[in-house]
Coordinates of C-alpha atoms and ligand atoms in Angstrom, one line a residue:
X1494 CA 91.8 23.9 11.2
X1495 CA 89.6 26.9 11.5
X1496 CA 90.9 28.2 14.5
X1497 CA 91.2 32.2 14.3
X1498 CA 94.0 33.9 16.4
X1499 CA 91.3 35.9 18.4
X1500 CA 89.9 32.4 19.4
X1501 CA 93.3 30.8 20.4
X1502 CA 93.8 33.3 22.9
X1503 CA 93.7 31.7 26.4
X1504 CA 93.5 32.8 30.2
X1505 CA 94.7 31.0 33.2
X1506 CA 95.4 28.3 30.6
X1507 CA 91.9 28.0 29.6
X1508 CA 90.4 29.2 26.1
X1509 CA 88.9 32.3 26.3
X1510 CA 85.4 31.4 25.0
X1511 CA 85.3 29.5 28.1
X1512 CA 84.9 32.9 30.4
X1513 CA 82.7 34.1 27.9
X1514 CA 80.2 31.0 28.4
X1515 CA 81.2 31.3 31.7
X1516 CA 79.5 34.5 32.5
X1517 CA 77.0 33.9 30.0
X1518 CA 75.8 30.8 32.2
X1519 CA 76.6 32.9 35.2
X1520 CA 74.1 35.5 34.5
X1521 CA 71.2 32.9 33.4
X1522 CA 71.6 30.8 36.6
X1523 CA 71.4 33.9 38.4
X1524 CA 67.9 34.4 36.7
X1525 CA 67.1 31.6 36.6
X1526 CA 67.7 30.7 40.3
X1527 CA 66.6 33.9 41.4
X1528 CA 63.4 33.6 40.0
X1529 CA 63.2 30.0 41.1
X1530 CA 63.5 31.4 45.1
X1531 CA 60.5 33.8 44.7
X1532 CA 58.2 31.3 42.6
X1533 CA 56.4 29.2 45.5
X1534 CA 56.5 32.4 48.3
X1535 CA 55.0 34.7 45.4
X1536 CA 52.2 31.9 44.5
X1537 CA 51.6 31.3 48.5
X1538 CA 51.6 35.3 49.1
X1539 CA 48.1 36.5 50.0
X1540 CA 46.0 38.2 47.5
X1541 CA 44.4 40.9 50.5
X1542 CA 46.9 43.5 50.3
X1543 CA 48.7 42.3 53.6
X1544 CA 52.3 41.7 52.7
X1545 CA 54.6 44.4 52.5
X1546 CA 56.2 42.7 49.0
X1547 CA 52.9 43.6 47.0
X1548 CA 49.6 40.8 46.0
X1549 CA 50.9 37.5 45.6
X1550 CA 48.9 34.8 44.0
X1551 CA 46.9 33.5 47.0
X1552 CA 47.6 29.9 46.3
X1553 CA 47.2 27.4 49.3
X1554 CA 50.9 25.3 49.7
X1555 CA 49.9 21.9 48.2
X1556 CA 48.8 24.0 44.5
X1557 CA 52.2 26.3 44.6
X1558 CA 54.4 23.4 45.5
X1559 CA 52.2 21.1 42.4
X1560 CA 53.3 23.9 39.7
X1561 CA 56.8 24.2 40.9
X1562 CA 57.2 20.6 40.9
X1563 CA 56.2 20.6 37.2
X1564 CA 57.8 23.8 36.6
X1565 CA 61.7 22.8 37.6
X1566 CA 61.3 19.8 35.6
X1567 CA 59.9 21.4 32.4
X1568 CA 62.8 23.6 32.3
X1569 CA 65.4 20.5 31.9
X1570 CA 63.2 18.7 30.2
X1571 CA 62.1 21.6 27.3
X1572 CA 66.5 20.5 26.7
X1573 CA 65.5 17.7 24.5
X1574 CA 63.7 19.7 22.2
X1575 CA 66.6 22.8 22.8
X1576 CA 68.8 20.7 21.7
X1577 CA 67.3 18.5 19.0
X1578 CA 66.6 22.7 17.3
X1579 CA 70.0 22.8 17.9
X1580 CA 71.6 19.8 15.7
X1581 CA 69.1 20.2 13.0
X1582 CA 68.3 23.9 12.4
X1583 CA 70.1 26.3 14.3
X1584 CA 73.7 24.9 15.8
X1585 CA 74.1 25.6 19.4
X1586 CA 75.2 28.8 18.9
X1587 CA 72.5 30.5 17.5
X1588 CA 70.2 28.7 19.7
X1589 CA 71.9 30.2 22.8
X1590 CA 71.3 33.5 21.3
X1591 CA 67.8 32.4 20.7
X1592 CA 67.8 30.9 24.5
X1593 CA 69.0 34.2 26.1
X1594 CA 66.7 36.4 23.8
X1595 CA 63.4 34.8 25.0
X1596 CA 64.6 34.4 28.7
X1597 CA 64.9 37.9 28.7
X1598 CA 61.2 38.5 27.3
X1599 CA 60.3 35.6 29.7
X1600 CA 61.4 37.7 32.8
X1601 CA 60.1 40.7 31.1
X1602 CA 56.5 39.6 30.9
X1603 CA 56.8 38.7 35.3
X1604 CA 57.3 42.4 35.6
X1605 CA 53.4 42.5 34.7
X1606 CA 50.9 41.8 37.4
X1607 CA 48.5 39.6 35.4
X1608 CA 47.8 36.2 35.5
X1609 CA 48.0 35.6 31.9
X1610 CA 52.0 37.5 32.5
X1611 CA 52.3 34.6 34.9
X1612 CA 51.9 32.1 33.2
X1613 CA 53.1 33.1 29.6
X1614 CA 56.4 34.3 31.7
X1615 CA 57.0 31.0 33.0
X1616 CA 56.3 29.2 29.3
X1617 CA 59.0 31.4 28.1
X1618 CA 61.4 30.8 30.6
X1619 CA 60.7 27.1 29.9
X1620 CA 61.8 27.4 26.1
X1621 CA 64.8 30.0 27.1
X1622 CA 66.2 27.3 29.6
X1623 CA 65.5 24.6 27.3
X1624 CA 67.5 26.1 24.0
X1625 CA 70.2 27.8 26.5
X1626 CA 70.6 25.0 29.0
X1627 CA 71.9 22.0 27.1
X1628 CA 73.6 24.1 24.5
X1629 CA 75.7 26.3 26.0
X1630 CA 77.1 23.5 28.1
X1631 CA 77.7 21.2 24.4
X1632 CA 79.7 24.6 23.3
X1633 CA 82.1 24.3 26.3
X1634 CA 83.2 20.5 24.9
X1635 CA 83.6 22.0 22.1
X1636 CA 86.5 24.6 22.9
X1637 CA 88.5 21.8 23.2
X1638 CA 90.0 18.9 21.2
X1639 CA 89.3 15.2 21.4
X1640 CA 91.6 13.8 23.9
X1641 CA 92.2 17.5 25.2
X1642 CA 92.8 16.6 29.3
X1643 CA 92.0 20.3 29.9
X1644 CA 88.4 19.3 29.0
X1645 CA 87.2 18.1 32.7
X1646 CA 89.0 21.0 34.9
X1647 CA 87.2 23.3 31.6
X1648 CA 83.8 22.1 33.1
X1649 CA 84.5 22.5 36.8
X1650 CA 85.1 26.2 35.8
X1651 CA 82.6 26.1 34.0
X1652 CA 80.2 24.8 37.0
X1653 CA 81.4 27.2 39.3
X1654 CA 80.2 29.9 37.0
X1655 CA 76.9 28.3 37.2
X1656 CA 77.4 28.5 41.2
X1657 CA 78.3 31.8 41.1
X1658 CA 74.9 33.1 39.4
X1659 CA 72.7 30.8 41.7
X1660 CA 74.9 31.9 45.0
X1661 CA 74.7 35.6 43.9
X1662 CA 70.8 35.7 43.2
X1663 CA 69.8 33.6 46.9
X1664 CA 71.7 36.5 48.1
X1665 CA 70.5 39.9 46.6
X1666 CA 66.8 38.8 45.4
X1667 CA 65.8 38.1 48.6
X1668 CA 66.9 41.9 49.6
X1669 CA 65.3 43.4 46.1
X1670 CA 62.3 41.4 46.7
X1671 CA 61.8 43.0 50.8
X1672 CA 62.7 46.6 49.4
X1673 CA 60.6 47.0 46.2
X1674 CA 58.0 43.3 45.8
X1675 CA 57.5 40.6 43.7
X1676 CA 57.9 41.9 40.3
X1677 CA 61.0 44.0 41.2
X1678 CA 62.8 41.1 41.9
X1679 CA 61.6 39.2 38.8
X1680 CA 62.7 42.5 36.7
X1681 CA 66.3 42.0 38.4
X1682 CA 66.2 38.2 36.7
X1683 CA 65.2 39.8 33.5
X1684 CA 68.0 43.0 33.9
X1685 CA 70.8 40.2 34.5
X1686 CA 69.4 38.3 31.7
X1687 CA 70.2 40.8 29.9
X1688 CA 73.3 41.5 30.8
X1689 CA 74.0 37.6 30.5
X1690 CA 73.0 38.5 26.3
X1691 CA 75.3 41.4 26.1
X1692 CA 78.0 39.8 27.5
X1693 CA 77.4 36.5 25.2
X1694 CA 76.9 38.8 21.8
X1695 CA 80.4 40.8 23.0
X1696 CA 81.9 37.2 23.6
X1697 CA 80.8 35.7 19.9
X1698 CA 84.3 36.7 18.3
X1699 CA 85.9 34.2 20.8
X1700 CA 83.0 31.5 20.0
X1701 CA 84.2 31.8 16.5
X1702 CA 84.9 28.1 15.5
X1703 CA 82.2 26.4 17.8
X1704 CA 78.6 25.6 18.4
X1705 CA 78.4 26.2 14.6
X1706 CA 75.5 24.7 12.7
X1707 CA 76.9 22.3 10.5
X1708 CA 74.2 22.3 7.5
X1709 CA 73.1 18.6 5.9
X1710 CA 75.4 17.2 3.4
X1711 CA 72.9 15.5 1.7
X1712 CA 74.9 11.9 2.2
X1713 CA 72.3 9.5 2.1
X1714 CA 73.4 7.9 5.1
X1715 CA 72.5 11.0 6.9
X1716 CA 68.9 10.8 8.9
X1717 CA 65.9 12.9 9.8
X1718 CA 64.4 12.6 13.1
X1719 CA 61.1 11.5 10.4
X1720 CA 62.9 9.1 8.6
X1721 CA 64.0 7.4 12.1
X1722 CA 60.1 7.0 13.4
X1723 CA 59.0 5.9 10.3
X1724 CA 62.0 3.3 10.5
X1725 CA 60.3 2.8 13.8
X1726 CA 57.2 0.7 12.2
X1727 CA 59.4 -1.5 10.0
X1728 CA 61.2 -2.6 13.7
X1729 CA 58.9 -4.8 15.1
X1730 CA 61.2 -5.5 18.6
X1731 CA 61.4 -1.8 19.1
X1732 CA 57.7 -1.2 18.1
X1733 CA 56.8 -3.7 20.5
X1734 CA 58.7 -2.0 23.4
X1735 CA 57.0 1.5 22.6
X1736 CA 54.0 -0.5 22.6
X1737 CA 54.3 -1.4 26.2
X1738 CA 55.5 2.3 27.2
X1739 CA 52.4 3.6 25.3
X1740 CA 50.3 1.7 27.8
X1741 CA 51.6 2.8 30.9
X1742 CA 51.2 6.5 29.5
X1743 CA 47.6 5.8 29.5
X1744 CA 47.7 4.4 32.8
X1745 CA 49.8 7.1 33.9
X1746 CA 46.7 9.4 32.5
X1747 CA 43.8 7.5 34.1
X1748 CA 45.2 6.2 37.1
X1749 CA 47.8 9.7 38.4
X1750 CA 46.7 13.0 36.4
X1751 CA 46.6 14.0 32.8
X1752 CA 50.1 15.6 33.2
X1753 CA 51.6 12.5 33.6
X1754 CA 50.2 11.0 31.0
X1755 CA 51.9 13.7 28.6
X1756 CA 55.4 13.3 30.5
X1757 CA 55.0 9.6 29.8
X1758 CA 53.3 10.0 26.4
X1759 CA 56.3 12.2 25.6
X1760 CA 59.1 10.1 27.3
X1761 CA 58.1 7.2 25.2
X1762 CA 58.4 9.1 22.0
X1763 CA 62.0 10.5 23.1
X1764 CA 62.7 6.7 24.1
X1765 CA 61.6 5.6 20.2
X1766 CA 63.7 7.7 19.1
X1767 CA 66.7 6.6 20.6
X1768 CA 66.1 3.2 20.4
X1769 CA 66.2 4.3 16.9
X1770 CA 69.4 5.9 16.7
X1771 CA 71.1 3.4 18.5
X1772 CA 69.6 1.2 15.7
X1773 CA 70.6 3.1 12.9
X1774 CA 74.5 4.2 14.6
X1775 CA 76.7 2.8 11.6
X1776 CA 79.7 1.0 14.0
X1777 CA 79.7 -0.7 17.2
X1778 CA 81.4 1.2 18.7
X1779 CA 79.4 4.1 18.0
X1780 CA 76.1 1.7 19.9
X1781 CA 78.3 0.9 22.6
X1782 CA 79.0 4.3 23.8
X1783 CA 75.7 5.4 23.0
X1784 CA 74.6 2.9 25.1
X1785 CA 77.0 3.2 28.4
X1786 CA 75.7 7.3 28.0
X1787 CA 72.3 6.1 28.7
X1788 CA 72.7 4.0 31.5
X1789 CA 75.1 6.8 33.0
X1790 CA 71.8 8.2 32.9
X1791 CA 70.3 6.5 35.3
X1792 CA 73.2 7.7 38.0
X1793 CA 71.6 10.8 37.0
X1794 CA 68.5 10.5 37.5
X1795 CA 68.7 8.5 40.9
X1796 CA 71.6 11.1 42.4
X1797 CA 69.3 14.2 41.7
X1798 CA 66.4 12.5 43.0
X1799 CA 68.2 12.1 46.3
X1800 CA 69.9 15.4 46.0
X1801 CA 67.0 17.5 45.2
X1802 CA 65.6 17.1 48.6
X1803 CA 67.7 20.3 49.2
X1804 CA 65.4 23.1 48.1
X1805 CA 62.3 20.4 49.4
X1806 CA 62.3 18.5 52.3
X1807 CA 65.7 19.4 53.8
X1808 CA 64.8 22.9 53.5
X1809 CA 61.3 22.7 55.1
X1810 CA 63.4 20.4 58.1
X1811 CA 65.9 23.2 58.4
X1812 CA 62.8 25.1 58.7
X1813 CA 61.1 23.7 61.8
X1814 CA 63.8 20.9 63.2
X1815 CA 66.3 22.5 63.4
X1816 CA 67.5 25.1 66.4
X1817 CA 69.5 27.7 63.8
X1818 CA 70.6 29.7 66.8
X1819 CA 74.1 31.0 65.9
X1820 CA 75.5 32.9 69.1
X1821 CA 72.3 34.4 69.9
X1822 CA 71.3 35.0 66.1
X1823 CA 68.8 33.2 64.2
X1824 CA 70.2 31.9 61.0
X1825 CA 67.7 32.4 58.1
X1826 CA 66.3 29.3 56.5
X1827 CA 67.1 30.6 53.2
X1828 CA 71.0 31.1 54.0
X1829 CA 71.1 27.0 54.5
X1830 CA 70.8 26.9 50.6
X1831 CA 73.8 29.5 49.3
X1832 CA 76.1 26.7 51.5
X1833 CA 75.9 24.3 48.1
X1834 CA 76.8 26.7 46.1
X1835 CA 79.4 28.2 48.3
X1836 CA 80.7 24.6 48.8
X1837 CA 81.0 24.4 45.0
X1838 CA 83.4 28.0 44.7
X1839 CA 85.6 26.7 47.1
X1840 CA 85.8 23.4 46.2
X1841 CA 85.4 23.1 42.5
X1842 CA 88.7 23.4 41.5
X1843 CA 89.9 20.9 43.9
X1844 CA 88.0 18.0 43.4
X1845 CA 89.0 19.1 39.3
X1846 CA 92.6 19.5 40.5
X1847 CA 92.9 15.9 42.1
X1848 CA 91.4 14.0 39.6
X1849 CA 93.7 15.8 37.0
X1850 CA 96.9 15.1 39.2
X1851 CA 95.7 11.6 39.4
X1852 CA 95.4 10.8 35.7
X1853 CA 98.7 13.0 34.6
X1854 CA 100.5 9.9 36.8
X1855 CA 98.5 7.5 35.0
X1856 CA 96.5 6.3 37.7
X1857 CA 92.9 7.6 36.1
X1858 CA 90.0 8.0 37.7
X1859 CA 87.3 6.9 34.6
X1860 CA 83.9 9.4 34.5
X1861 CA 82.2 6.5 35.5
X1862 CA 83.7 5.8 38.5
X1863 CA 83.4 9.2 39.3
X1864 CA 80.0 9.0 38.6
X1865 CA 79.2 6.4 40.6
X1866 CA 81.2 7.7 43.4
X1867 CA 79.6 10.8 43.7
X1868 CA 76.4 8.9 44.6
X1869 CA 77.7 7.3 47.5
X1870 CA 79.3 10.4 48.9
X1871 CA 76.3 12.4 48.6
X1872 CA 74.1 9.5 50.2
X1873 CA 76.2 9.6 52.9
X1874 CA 76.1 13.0 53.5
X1875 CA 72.5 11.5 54.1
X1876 CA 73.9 9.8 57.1
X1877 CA 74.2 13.0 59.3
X1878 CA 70.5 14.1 58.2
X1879 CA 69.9 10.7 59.9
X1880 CA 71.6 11.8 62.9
X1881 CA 69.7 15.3 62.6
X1882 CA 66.4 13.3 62.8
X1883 CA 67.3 11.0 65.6
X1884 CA 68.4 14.2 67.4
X1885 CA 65.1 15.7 66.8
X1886 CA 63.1 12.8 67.6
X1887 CA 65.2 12.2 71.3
X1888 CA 65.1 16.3 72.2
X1889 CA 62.3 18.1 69.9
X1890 CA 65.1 20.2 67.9
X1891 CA 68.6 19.1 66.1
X1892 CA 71.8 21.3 65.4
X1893 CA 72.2 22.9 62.4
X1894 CA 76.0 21.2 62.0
X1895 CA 74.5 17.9 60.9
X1896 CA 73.4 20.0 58.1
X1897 CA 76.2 22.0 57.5
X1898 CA 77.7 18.8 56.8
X1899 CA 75.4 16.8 54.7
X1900 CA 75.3 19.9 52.4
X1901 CA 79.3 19.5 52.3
X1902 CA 79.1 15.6 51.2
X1903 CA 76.1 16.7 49.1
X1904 CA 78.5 18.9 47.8
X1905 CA 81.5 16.7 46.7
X1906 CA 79.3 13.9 45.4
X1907 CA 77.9 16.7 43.3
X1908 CA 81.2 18.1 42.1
X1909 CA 82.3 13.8 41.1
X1910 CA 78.9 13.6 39.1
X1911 CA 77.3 16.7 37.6
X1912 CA 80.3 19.1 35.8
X1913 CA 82.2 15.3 35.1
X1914 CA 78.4 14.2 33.5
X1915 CA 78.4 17.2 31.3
X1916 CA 81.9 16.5 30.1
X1917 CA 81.4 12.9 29.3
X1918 CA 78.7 13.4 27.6
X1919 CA 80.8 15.7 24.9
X1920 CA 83.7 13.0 24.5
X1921 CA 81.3 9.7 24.0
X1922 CA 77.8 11.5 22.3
X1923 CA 77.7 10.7 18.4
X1924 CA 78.6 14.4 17.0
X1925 CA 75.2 14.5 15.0
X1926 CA 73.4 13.6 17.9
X1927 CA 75.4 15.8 20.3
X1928 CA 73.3 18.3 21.5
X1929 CA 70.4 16.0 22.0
X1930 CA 72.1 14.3 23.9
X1931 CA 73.2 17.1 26.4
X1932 CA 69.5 17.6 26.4
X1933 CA 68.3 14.5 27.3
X1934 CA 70.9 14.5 29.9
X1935 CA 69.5 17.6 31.7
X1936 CA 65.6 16.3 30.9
X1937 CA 67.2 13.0 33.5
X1938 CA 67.9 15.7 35.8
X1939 CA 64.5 17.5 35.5
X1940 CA 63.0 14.0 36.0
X1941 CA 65.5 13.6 39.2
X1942 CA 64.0 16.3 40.2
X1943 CA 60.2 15.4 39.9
X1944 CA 61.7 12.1 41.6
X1945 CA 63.2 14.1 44.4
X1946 CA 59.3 16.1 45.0
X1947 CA 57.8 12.6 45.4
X1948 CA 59.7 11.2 47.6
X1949 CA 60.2 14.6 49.6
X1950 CA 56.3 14.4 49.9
X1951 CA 55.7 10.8 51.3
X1952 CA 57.4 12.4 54.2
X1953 CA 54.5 13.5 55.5
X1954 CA 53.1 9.4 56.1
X1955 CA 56.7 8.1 56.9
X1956 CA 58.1 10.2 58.7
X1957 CA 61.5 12.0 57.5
X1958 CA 64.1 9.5 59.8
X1959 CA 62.6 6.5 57.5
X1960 CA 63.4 8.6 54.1
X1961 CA 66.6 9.9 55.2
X1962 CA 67.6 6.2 56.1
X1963 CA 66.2 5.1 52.7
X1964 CA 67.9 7.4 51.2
X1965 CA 71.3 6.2 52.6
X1966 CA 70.9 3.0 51.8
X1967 CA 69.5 2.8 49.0
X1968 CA 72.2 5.5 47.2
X1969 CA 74.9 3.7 48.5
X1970 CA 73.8 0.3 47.5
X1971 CA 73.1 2.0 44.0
X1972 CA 76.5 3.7 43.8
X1973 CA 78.1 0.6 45.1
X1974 CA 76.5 -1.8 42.7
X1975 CA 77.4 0.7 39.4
X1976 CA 80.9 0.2 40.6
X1977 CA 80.9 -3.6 40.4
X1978 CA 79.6 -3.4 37.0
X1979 CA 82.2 -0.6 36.2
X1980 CA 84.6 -3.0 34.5
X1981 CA 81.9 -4.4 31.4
X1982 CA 80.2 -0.9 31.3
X1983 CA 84.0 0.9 30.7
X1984 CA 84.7 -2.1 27.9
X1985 CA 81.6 0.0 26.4
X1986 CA 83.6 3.1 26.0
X1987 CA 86.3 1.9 23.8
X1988 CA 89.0 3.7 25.9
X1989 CA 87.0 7.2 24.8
X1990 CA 89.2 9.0 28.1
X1991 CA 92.2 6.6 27.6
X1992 CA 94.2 8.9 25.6
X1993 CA 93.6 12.5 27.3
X1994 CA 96.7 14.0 27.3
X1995 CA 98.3 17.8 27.5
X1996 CA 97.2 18.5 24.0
X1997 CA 98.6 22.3 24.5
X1998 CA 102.4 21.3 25.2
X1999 CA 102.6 18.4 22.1
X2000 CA 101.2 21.7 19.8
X2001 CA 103.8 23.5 20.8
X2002 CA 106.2 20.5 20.4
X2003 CA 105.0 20.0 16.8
X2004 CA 102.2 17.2 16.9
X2005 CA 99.8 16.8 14.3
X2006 CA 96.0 17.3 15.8
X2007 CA 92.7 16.2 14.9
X2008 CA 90.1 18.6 15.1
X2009 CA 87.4 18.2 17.3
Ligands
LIG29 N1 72.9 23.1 39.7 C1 73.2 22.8 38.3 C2 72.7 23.8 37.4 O1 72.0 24.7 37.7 C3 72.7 21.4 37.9 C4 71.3 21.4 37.4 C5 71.0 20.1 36.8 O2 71.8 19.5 36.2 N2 69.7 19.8 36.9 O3 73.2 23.8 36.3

């Protein structure tokens, strides 16, 4: 065991080196969110001198709301490459490090007023996210041991750290941004970037035994990601798949826009390359959970699709549907987004707690079922946006309480899916594949989110009670359906949760452990 005494120190019975990536990822989501709430006002901002926050960019809506689309899913999806640097070159720790140094460039070069800062700011930010993103959330598995059932409430800190940064930056960059402009408040996502650094450089000697890289042993089992694709040709099923996939890239490039193309051009070569691993994964049981992670997946992608309509189309409703009169005050749009976040503060720990309480007395809620949950409580929350749009279609304006609640469900389904998601992944992932795993996780999120723009846009021809009620339905019938099939897809685990127990009390009893 390499454990060091500095790194066996805990807090609140949690490791230490779980604050540390705790504040670390606080400080990031603040940037990262912070910058996120300027990005379409700053591009939309007239060029004429006119607005008390400096020039903006002068783009019309449609162009600002294009790049933003492409932009929040290019951050997750620049994870799969973050984290295959991480399990072949760099470990995760060092490609934090790496993450948080060019994020803080990245916000850096928005300070500047040129175009060319613009763009080359937002590219950085891109790589930062994508080498910081997946892993520094792989590095909070591993503080803790295989079967260690401190793992899940671990990540529910952990995600209200993340909460923390993005509930703190909707409320102060908005301020910076009316007092000083634009680039002030991108220099405040570059100053808490780099206080995000400091804090993770200060942290290191509690990181001590984790996120290391571990170097190739030169077994001859052992695979490059060059070797796998070349395997790829002497596959003919597999080859014959990507065959397909290549042809609906180039449909995707002819028939939408070049950019799709790529994403699909690049989708199919990530999807080669698991097929690949899965291929190449030496036991069955290894395939099997490799397998049950990628259809988990696809909870992902569809529950962020529905989700994202947050920050899109149920912020533009809040915007003009809703009467936000408050006792004679006018509740800012903007404020309607901190409530997720908020939500998650105060009920993180909770929803962590029950679950916990529920599987010390054996009856165990599996990740999947949790999963799978989550979708049906946040579609429901979908329910009272229904409500909210019949109001609004009966009396021209709804109240803001059917909001207020569909954020809450939103809310809870999020708390069963996303911090759980992030955990699972670190129990079932094969370990030399870990970290690209994580990534391709978030990169199903960053496609969620491109989902979540599409459908947020066809608004506009069906009218928002049709997509709410959609929504609804088609979530819960989704959620519902992974449920029925949860029986054959656990089988696929091989009992990976079965055996959580309270690792710190049989130490301290004398049991023999397993490192991670
Ligand atoms: N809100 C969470 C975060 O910022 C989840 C994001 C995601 O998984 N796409 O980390």
């Amino acid at each position: 065991m390499s454990n060091t005494a500095t790194n066996k120190k805990e807090l609140f019975g949690q490791p230490i080196g779980l604050y540390i990536l705790f504040l670390t990822e606080m400080w990031e989501r603040f940037s990262y969110y912070g910058m996120r709430a300027l990005l379409v006002l700053y591009m939309t901002a007239s060029t004429l001198g006119d607005d008390a926050r400096g020039l903006g960019l002068g783009w019309t809506r449609k162009e600002a709301l294009a790049l933003y689309g492409w932009y929040t899913m290019l951050v997750y999806v620049a994870s799969i490459p973050g984290g295959m640097i991480a399990d072949k070159l760099l470990g995760q720790k060092k490609s934090v490090l790496l993450g948080a140094i060019t994020l803080c460039i990245g916000h850096g070069v928005l300070i500047m007023t040129d175009i060319w800062a613009f763009y080359t700011g937002l590219g950085l930010v891109i790589v930062g996210v994508g080498l910081l993103k997946p892993n520094i959330s792989s590095m909070v598995g591993g503080l803790y041991k295989e079967g260690d059932i401190r793992r899940d409430k671990g990540f529910s800190i952990f995600y209200i750290g993340i909460n923390l940064g993005s509930l703190l930056a909707t409320m102060v960059v908005g301020l910076v941004v009316a007092k000083w402009g634009w680039h002030a408040g991108f220099g405040l996502a570059g100053i808490v970037m780099v206080l995000g650094l400091i804090n993770y450089i200060y942290g290191q000697k509690y990181l001590t035994h984790v996120g290391n890289f571990t170097p190739s042993t030169g077994d001859k089992n052992e695979i490059s990601y060059g070797q796998l694709y070349s395997k790829l040709f002497k596959s003919p099923k597999q080859l014959i798949f990507v065959g397909v996939l290549i042809a609906f890239s180039v449909l995707g490039w002819y028939k939408l826009e070049w950019g799709f193309g790529l994403l699909f051009v690049f989708l199919t070569a990530i999807t080669a390359l698991l097929m690949m691993i899965y291929k190449e994964l030496e036991t069955q049981v290894f395939k099997d959970r490799f397998l049950v992670l990628l259809l988990s997946f696809i909870m992902v992608i569809i529950f962020w699709g529905a989700f994202e309509q947050a920050g899109g189309l149920m912020n533009l409703y809040t915007e003009s549907n809703t009467d936000r009169n408050l006792f004679g005050w006018q509740v800012p749009t903007v404020m309607f987004q901190s409530l997720n976040a908020g939500f998650i503060i105060l009920f993180a720990t909770v929803i962590a707690g029950f679950w916990a309480k529920r599987k010390l007395k054996g009856k165990e809620a599996s990740s999947l079922f949790k999963m799978a949950l989550g979708i049906i409580i946040m579609g429901f929350g979908f329910l009272f946006m229904v409500f909210a749009a019949m109001e609004f279609e009966k009396s021209g304006s709804s109240s803001m309480i059917w909001l207020v609640l569909a954020y809450f469900f939103h809310t809870i389904g999020e708390l069963c899916i996303s911090p759980v998601a992030l955990s699972f992944i670190t129990k079932l992932a094969p370990v030399k594949y870990a970290s690209l795993m994580m990534g391709v996780y978030f990169a199903a999120t960053g496609l969620g989110n491109k989902v979540a723009g599409i459908i947020g846009e066809s608004a506009s021809d069906f009218g928002e009670l049709t997509i709410f009620s959609g929504i609804l339905i088609f979530t819960v019938v989704i959620g519902g359906l992974f449920i029925l099939i949860l029986k054959p897809l656990k089988r696929l685990t091989h009992g990976a949760e079965e055996k959580e127990r309270d690792l710190k009390n049989e130490e301290a009893e004398g049991f023999e452990l397993a490192d991670n």
